Amino acid sequence: MFPNDTTEGVTWFMEQHTPNVGLALRVKEHLYTHQSPYQLIEIFDTFDYGKVLTLDKLIMITERDEFAYHEMLVHVPLLIHPNPRKILVIGGGDGGTLREIVKHPTVERIVQVEIDEDVVNACREYFPEVSSAYDDPRVELVVQDALKYVKSVRGQFDAVLIDSSDPVGPAVGLFAESFFTDVHAALNSDGIVSGQTAPIFYEPMRIRLVLDHLRNLFPYTGVYTSHIPSYPAGMWGFTIASKTQKIPSPPDEVRFLTFCEGLKYYNISIHNGSFGLPQYILQAIE
Ligand code: SPD
């Protein structure tokens, strides 16, 4: 019944987490395969996690648990910022981050910079509920390398949300200190940045590395987590930094109440509790 099973007609997608550990999802149907100029894009329909998007064989989203990733990437920083109006999204081609941002009543303009238009097109076709916000009039999609884009903007954004893929292939530069220097410059004087960073169990030192980049640039920084069962070890680490707001800060509860119906992961207790970290991570980042 597992990936080494030879039963005819039984297919598994397996993501390797370490040389000796992986996650296997039993596949109903392999829906889509395309080698873009940047990466191998695949979409599977699976028995327990619904449709799954993978890039270069790594899981980006599953229909079953993508909410736990996107709600936490977006609502934690935007409810700490006092008045987020202009937002820059780095990556995020599936559109899940946009879907959460457009719920915020203060937001006037969202620029999304995605290097791979083929990911956007595939997700608009196969994940219509995740990618629904591409039609929102506040959204502008820029198909470009985000490393170049962030060099070209100065003091324009209230929040930058980094929804990259893993640090292999086109996303490698999005974990470098020079990129965060440009992100800092792209933010206005009370700007905030949050980004998906690493599985805290397997890669505490990657969390440390990105946090150190942020500590060199921002007065307030932190790490928070979300439980995402299809990601390695099920617990994902996000890094966050602000020019003016203490991290952690409690969320704006009035704004939260304007869109909280329909959320599946984020709430006030989760916001505050997500900054509580296990000892092994505290020791890695101190
Ligand atoms: N290995 C999981 C890391 C994926 C982070 N990005 C996911 C993109 C979802 N919008």
GROMACS .gro file of C-alpha atoms and ligand atoms in nm:
model
  296
    1MET     CA    1   0.000   0.000   0.000
    2PHE     CA    2   0.302   0.235   0.018
    3PRO     CA    3   0.525   0.374  -0.258
    4ASN     CA    4   0.725   0.055  -0.293
    5ASP     CA    5   0.399  -0.139  -0.339
    6THR     CA    6   0.373  -0.293  -0.683
    7THR     CA    7  -0.006  -0.327  -0.702
    8GLU     CA    8  -0.105  -0.242  -1.058
    9GLY     CA    9  -0.292   0.086  -1.095
   10VAL     CA   10  -0.178   0.229  -0.758
   11THR     CA   11   0.019   0.553  -0.800
   12TRP     CA   12   0.185   0.766  -0.534
   13PHE     CA   13   0.342   1.108  -0.535
   14MET     CA   14   0.629   1.115  -0.292
   15GLU     CA   15   0.811   1.427  -0.173
   16GLN     CA   16   1.148   1.356  -0.021
   17HIS     CA   17   1.204   1.555   0.299
   18THR     CA   18   1.545   1.412   0.392
   19PRO     CA   19   1.753   1.133   0.233
   20ASN     CA   20   1.556   0.892   0.453
   21VAL     CA   21   1.213   1.051   0.505
   22GLY     CA   22   0.930   1.146   0.272
   23LEU     CA   23   0.559   1.210   0.246
   24ALA     CA   24   0.356   0.989   0.013
   25LEU     CA   25   0.014   1.085  -0.122
   26ARG     CA   26  -0.188   0.829  -0.314
   27VAL     CA   27  -0.281   0.973  -0.652
   28LYS     CA   28  -0.621   0.941  -0.820
   29GLU     CA   29  -0.512   1.112  -1.140
   30HIS     CA   30  -0.208   1.295  -1.273
   31LEU     CA   31  -0.385   1.600  -1.419
   32TYR     CA   32  -0.109   1.822  -1.557
   33THR     CA   33   0.265   1.821  -1.638
   34HIS     CA   34   0.455   2.107  -1.795
   35GLN     CA   35   0.822   2.199  -1.800
   36SER     CA   36   0.823   2.579  -1.795
   37PRO     CA   37   1.143   2.778  -1.862
   38TYR     CA   38   1.193   2.779  -1.482
   39GLN     CA   39   1.061   2.455  -1.332
   40LEU     CA   40   0.860   2.134  -1.365
   41ILE     CA   41   0.495   2.216  -1.288
   42GLU     CA   42   0.269   1.922  -1.197
   43ILE     CA   43  -0.083   1.891  -1.066
   44PHE     CA   44  -0.219   1.570  -0.914
   45ASP     CA   45  -0.562   1.479  -0.788
   46THR     CA   46  -0.503   1.282  -0.467
   47PHE     CA   47  -0.730   1.073  -0.246
   48ASP     CA   48  -0.690   1.257   0.085
   49TYR     CA   49  -0.553   1.603   0.000
   50GLY     CA   50  -0.751   1.689  -0.313
   51LYS     CA   51  -0.565   1.863  -0.592
   52VAL     CA   52  -0.194   1.920  -0.528
   53LEU     CA   53   0.043   2.161  -0.705
   54THR     CA   54   0.409   2.062  -0.712
   55LEU     CA   55   0.708   2.253  -0.852
   56ASP     CA   56   1.019   2.047  -0.923
   57LYS     CA   57   0.859   1.761  -0.725
   58LEU     CA   58   0.801   1.972  -0.411
   59ILE     CA   59   0.450   2.035  -0.276
   60MET     CA   60   0.343   2.400  -0.299
   61ILE     CA   61  -0.027   2.371  -0.214
   62THR     CA   62  -0.288   2.108  -0.152
   63GLU     CA   63  -0.659   2.187  -0.158
   64ARG     CA   64  -0.695   2.035   0.186
   65ASP     CA   65  -0.451   2.250   0.386
   66GLU     CA   66  -0.344   2.554   0.177
   67PHE     CA   67  -0.558   2.778   0.402
   68ALA     CA   68  -0.322   2.715   0.696
   69TYR     CA   69  -0.035   2.857   0.491
   70HIS     CA   70  -0.199   3.150   0.313
   71GLU     CA   71  -0.404   3.280   0.608
   72MET     CA   72  -0.093   3.289   0.827
   73LEU     CA   73   0.138   3.442   0.567
   74VAL     CA   74  -0.110   3.726   0.515
   75HIS     CA   75  -0.319   3.803   0.824
   76VAL     CA   76  -0.039   3.801   1.082
   77PRO     CA   77   0.155   4.090   0.920
   78LEU     CA   78  -0.146   4.281   0.784
   79LEU     CA   79  -0.322   4.287   1.122
   80ILE     CA   80  -0.002   4.400   1.296
   81HIS     CA   81   0.049   4.685   1.047
   82PRO     CA   82  -0.170   4.984   1.150
   83ASN     CA   83  -0.303   5.066   0.802
   84PRO     CA   84  -0.183   4.841   0.518
   85ARG     CA   85  -0.285   4.997   0.186
   86LYS     CA   86  -0.018   4.905  -0.070
   87ILE     CA   87   0.104   4.547  -0.073
   88LEU     CA   88   0.380   4.375  -0.270
   89VAL     CA   89   0.359   3.997  -0.313
   90ILE     CA   90   0.673   3.813  -0.419
   91GLY     CA   91   0.590   3.487  -0.598
   92GLY     CA   92   0.255   3.338  -0.498
   93GLY     CA   93   0.159   3.232  -0.850
   94ASP     CA   94  -0.123   3.008  -0.729
   95GLY     CA   95  -0.310   3.317  -0.605
   96GLY     CA   96  -0.384   3.197  -0.250
   97THR     CA   97  -0.198   3.487  -0.092
   98LEU     CA   98  -0.391   3.737  -0.307
   99ARG     CA   99  -0.718   3.571  -0.205
  100GLU     CA  100  -0.641   3.644   0.160
  101ILE     CA  101  -0.507   3.999   0.103
  102VAL     CA  102  -0.820   4.118  -0.079
  103LYS     CA  103  -1.023   4.045   0.237
  104HIS     CA  104  -0.852   4.339   0.410
  105PRO     CA  105  -1.067   4.653   0.401
  106THR     CA  106  -0.771   4.894   0.404
  107VAL     CA  107  -0.597   4.748   0.098
  108GLU     CA  108  -0.604   4.969  -0.214
  109ARG     CA  109  -0.338   4.820  -0.440
  110ILE     CA  110  -0.158   4.486  -0.466
  111VAL     CA  111   0.137   4.426  -0.695
  112GLN     CA  112   0.223   4.060  -0.740
  113VAL     CA  113   0.560   3.981  -0.898
  114GLU     CA  114   0.577   3.623  -1.022
  115ILE     CA  115   0.856   3.495  -1.243
  116ASP     CA  116   0.663   3.204  -1.395
  117GLU     CA  117   0.343   3.294  -1.578
  118ASP     CA  118   0.286   2.924  -1.653
  119VAL     CA  119   0.222   2.861  -1.280
  120VAL     CA  120  -0.041   3.137  -1.279
  121ASN     CA  121  -0.215   2.997  -1.587
  122ALA     CA  122  -0.213   2.638  -1.460
  123CYS     CA  123  -0.354   2.744  -1.122
  124ARG     CA  124  -0.623   2.961  -1.279
  125GLU     CA  125  -0.736   2.652  -1.468
  126TYR     CA  126  -0.703   2.382  -1.200
  127PHE     CA  127  -0.743   2.578  -0.873
  128PRO     CA  128  -1.019   2.834  -0.946
  129GLU     CA  129  -1.106   2.878  -0.578
  130VAL     CA  130  -0.746   2.948  -0.478
  131SER     CA  131  -0.676   3.183  -0.769
  132SER     CA  132  -1.007   3.374  -0.761
  133ALA     CA  133  -0.856   3.711  -0.659
  134TYR     CA  134  -0.667   3.759  -0.987
  135ASP     CA  135  -0.988   3.927  -1.109
  136ASP     CA  136  -0.992   4.180  -0.823
  137PRO     CA  137  -0.938   4.531  -0.969
  138ARG     CA  138  -0.679   4.615  -0.701
  139VAL     CA  139  -0.445   4.341  -0.825
  140GLU     CA  140  -0.166   4.406  -1.077
  141LEU     CA  141   0.031   4.099  -1.191
  142VAL     CA  142   0.388   4.169  -1.300
  143VAL     CA  143   0.559   3.873  -1.469
  144GLN     CA  144   0.923   3.939  -1.384
  145ASP     CA  145   1.208   3.818  -1.170
  146ALA     CA  146   1.132   3.961  -0.824
  147LEU     CA  147   1.504   4.012  -0.762
  148LYS     CA  148   1.503   4.273  -1.041
  149TYR     CA  149   1.166   4.422  -0.948
  150VAL     CA  150   1.256   4.496  -0.585
  151LYS     CA  151   1.564   4.687  -0.698
  152SER     CA  152   1.340   4.920  -0.900
  153VAL     CA  153   1.099   5.032  -0.624
  154ARG     CA  154   1.178   5.254  -0.328
  155GLY     CA  155   0.956   5.341  -0.029
  156GLN     CA  156   0.635   5.237  -0.202
  157PHE     CA  157   0.482   4.954  -0.003
  158ASP     CA  158   0.328   4.913   0.342
  159ALA     CA  159   0.381   4.537   0.337
  160VAL     CA  160   0.588   4.288   0.141
  161LEU     CA  161   0.472   3.926   0.157
  162ILE     CA  162   0.723   3.671   0.033
  163ASP     CA  163   0.537   3.368  -0.099
  164SER     CA  164   0.828   3.199  -0.269
  165SER     CA  165   0.887   2.837  -0.355
  166ASP     CA  166   1.161   2.643  -0.180
  167PRO     CA  167   1.523   2.767  -0.201
  168VAL     CA  168   1.611   2.568  -0.510
  169GLY     CA  169   1.586   2.680  -0.874
  170PRO     CA  170   1.434   3.024  -0.937
  171ALA     CA  171   1.378   3.104  -0.565
  172VAL     CA  172   1.738   3.072  -0.441
  173GLY     CA  173   1.805   3.448  -0.451
  174LEU     CA  174   1.493   3.518  -0.243
  175PHE     CA  175   1.675   3.390   0.066
  176ALA     CA  176   1.986   3.611   0.025
  177GLU     CA  177   2.067   3.915   0.237
  178SER     CA  178   2.090   4.142  -0.070
  179PHE     CA  179   1.727   4.062  -0.152
  180PHE     CA  180   1.613   4.158   0.198
  181THR     CA  181   1.810   4.483   0.170
  182ASP     CA  182   1.604   4.566  -0.140
  183VAL     CA  183   1.281   4.461   0.033
  184HIS     CA  184   1.365   4.695   0.322
  185ALA     CA  185   1.417   4.979   0.073
  186ALA     CA  186   1.092   4.899  -0.111
  187LEU     CA  187   0.896   4.945   0.213
  188ASN     CA  188   0.783   5.282   0.337
  189SER     CA  189   0.871   5.417   0.683
  190ASP     CA  190   0.632   5.192   0.877
  191GLY     CA  191   0.663   4.889   0.651
  192ILE     CA  192   0.635   4.524   0.747
  193VAL     CA  193   0.759   4.209   0.573
  194SER     CA  194   0.674   3.846   0.626
  195GLY     CA  195   0.791   3.544   0.436
  196GLN     CA  196   0.763   3.169   0.419
  197THR     CA  197   1.097   3.042   0.538
  198ALA     CA  198   1.155   2.675   0.629
  199PRO     CA  199   1.034   2.365   0.813
  200ILE     CA  200   1.139   2.445   1.169
  201PHE     CA  201   1.211   2.082   1.260
  202TYR     CA  202   1.437   1.998   0.966
  203GLU     CA  203   1.591   2.337   0.892
  204PRO     CA  204   1.621   2.553   1.205
  205MET     CA  205   1.942   2.703   1.066
  206ARG     CA  206   1.763   2.834   0.758
  207ILE     CA  207   1.523   3.014   0.992
  208ARG     CA  208   1.826   3.153   1.174
  209LEU     CA  209   1.992   3.263   0.849
  210VAL     CA  210   1.690   3.458   0.723
  211LEU     CA  211   1.622   3.602   1.068
  212ASP     CA  212   1.980   3.726   1.085
  213HIS     CA  213   1.936   3.903   0.750
  214LEU     CA  214   1.625   4.073   0.889
  215ARG     CA  215   1.792   4.158   1.221
  216ASN     CA  216   2.062   4.344   1.027
  217LEU     CA  217   1.796   4.565   0.866
  218PHE     CA  218   1.491   4.603   1.092
  219PRO     CA  219   1.452   4.698   1.461
  220TYR     CA  220   1.173   4.446   1.521
  221THR     CA  221   1.188   4.085   1.400
  222GLY     CA  222   1.039   3.748   1.487
  223VAL     CA  223   0.945   3.394   1.389
  224TYR     CA  224   0.604   3.232   1.392
  225THR     CA  225   0.467   2.897   1.280
  226SER     CA  226   0.168   2.732   1.120
  227HIS     CA  227   0.063   2.368   1.123
  228ILE     CA  228   0.054   2.259   0.756
  229PRO     CA  229   0.024   1.878   0.741
  230SER     CA  230   0.146   1.837   0.380
  231TYR     CA  231   0.471   2.031   0.445
  232PRO     CA  232   0.783   1.864   0.590
  233ALA     CA  233   0.724   1.760   0.953
  234GLY     CA  234   0.390   1.944   0.938
  235MET     CA  235   0.512   2.265   1.100
  236TRP     CA  236   0.621   2.561   0.889
  237GLY     CA  237   0.826   2.862   0.999
  238PHE     CA  238   0.764   3.218   0.882
  239THR     CA  239   0.992   3.515   0.949
  240ILE     CA  240   0.855   3.867   1.000
  241ALA     CA  241   1.008   4.212   1.049
  242SER     CA  242   0.876   4.564   1.096
  243LYS     CA  243   1.023   4.914   1.092
  244THR     CA  244   0.789   5.042   1.367
  245GLN     CA  245   0.570   4.768   1.518
  246LYS     CA  246   0.698   4.545   1.796
  247ILE     CA  247   0.712   4.179   1.703
  248PRO     CA  248   0.507   4.008   1.822
  249SER     CA  249   0.223   4.260   1.847
  250PRO     CA  250  -0.141   4.162   1.894
  251PRO     CA  251  -0.365   4.191   1.587
  252ASP     CA  252  -0.613   4.472   1.518
  253GLU     CA  253  -0.930   4.300   1.639
  254VAL     CA  254  -1.167   4.554   1.481
  255ARG     CA  255  -1.029   4.490   1.133
  256PHE     CA  256  -1.017   4.115   1.201
  257LEU     CA  257  -1.392   4.116   1.271
  258THR     CA  258  -1.465   4.264   0.927
  259PHE     CA  259  -1.348   3.947   0.747
  260CYS     CA  260  -1.313   3.669   1.004
  261GLU     CA  261  -1.614   3.471   0.885
  262GLY     CA  262  -1.495   3.199   0.653
  263LEU     CA  263  -1.139   3.184   0.787
  264LYS     CA  264  -1.033   2.827   0.856
  265TYR     CA  265  -0.708   2.865   1.051
  266TYR     CA  266  -0.634   3.221   1.164
  267ASN     CA  267  -0.794   3.369   1.474
  268ILE     CA  268  -0.678   3.597   1.755
  269SER     CA  269  -0.547   3.314   1.977
  270ILE     CA  270  -0.362   3.155   1.684
  271HIS     CA  271  -0.206   3.493   1.598
  272ASN     CA  272  -0.072   3.543   1.948
  273GLY     CA  273   0.014   3.176   2.005
  274SER     CA  274   0.196   3.130   1.675
  275PHE     CA  275   0.492   3.328   1.810
  276GLY     CA  276   0.542   3.072   2.088
  277LEU     CA  277   0.837   2.858   1.979
  278PRO     CA  278   0.981   2.529   2.102
  279GLN     CA  279   1.312   2.535   2.289
  280TYR     CA  280   1.511   2.385   2.000
  281ILE     CA  281   1.415   2.675   1.774
  282LEU     CA  282   1.471   2.936   2.045
  283GLN     CA  283   1.821   2.795   2.093
  284ALA     CA  284   1.886   2.798   1.716
  285ILE     CA  285   1.785   3.162   1.674
  286GLU     CA  286   1.913   3.326   1.992
  287SPD     N1  287   0.783   2.315   0.062
  287SPD     C1  288   0.683   2.406   0.088
  287SPD     C2  289   0.720   2.549   0.067
  287SPD     C3  290   0.624   2.614  -0.021
  287SPD     C4  291   0.613   2.757   0.000
  287SPD     N2  292   0.537   2.825  -0.101
  287SPD     C5  293   0.409   2.775  -0.128
  287SPD     C6  294   0.336   2.863  -0.223
  287SPD     C7  295   0.192   2.870  -0.188
  287SPD     N3  296   0.133   2.990  -0.235
   0.00000   0.00000   0.00000
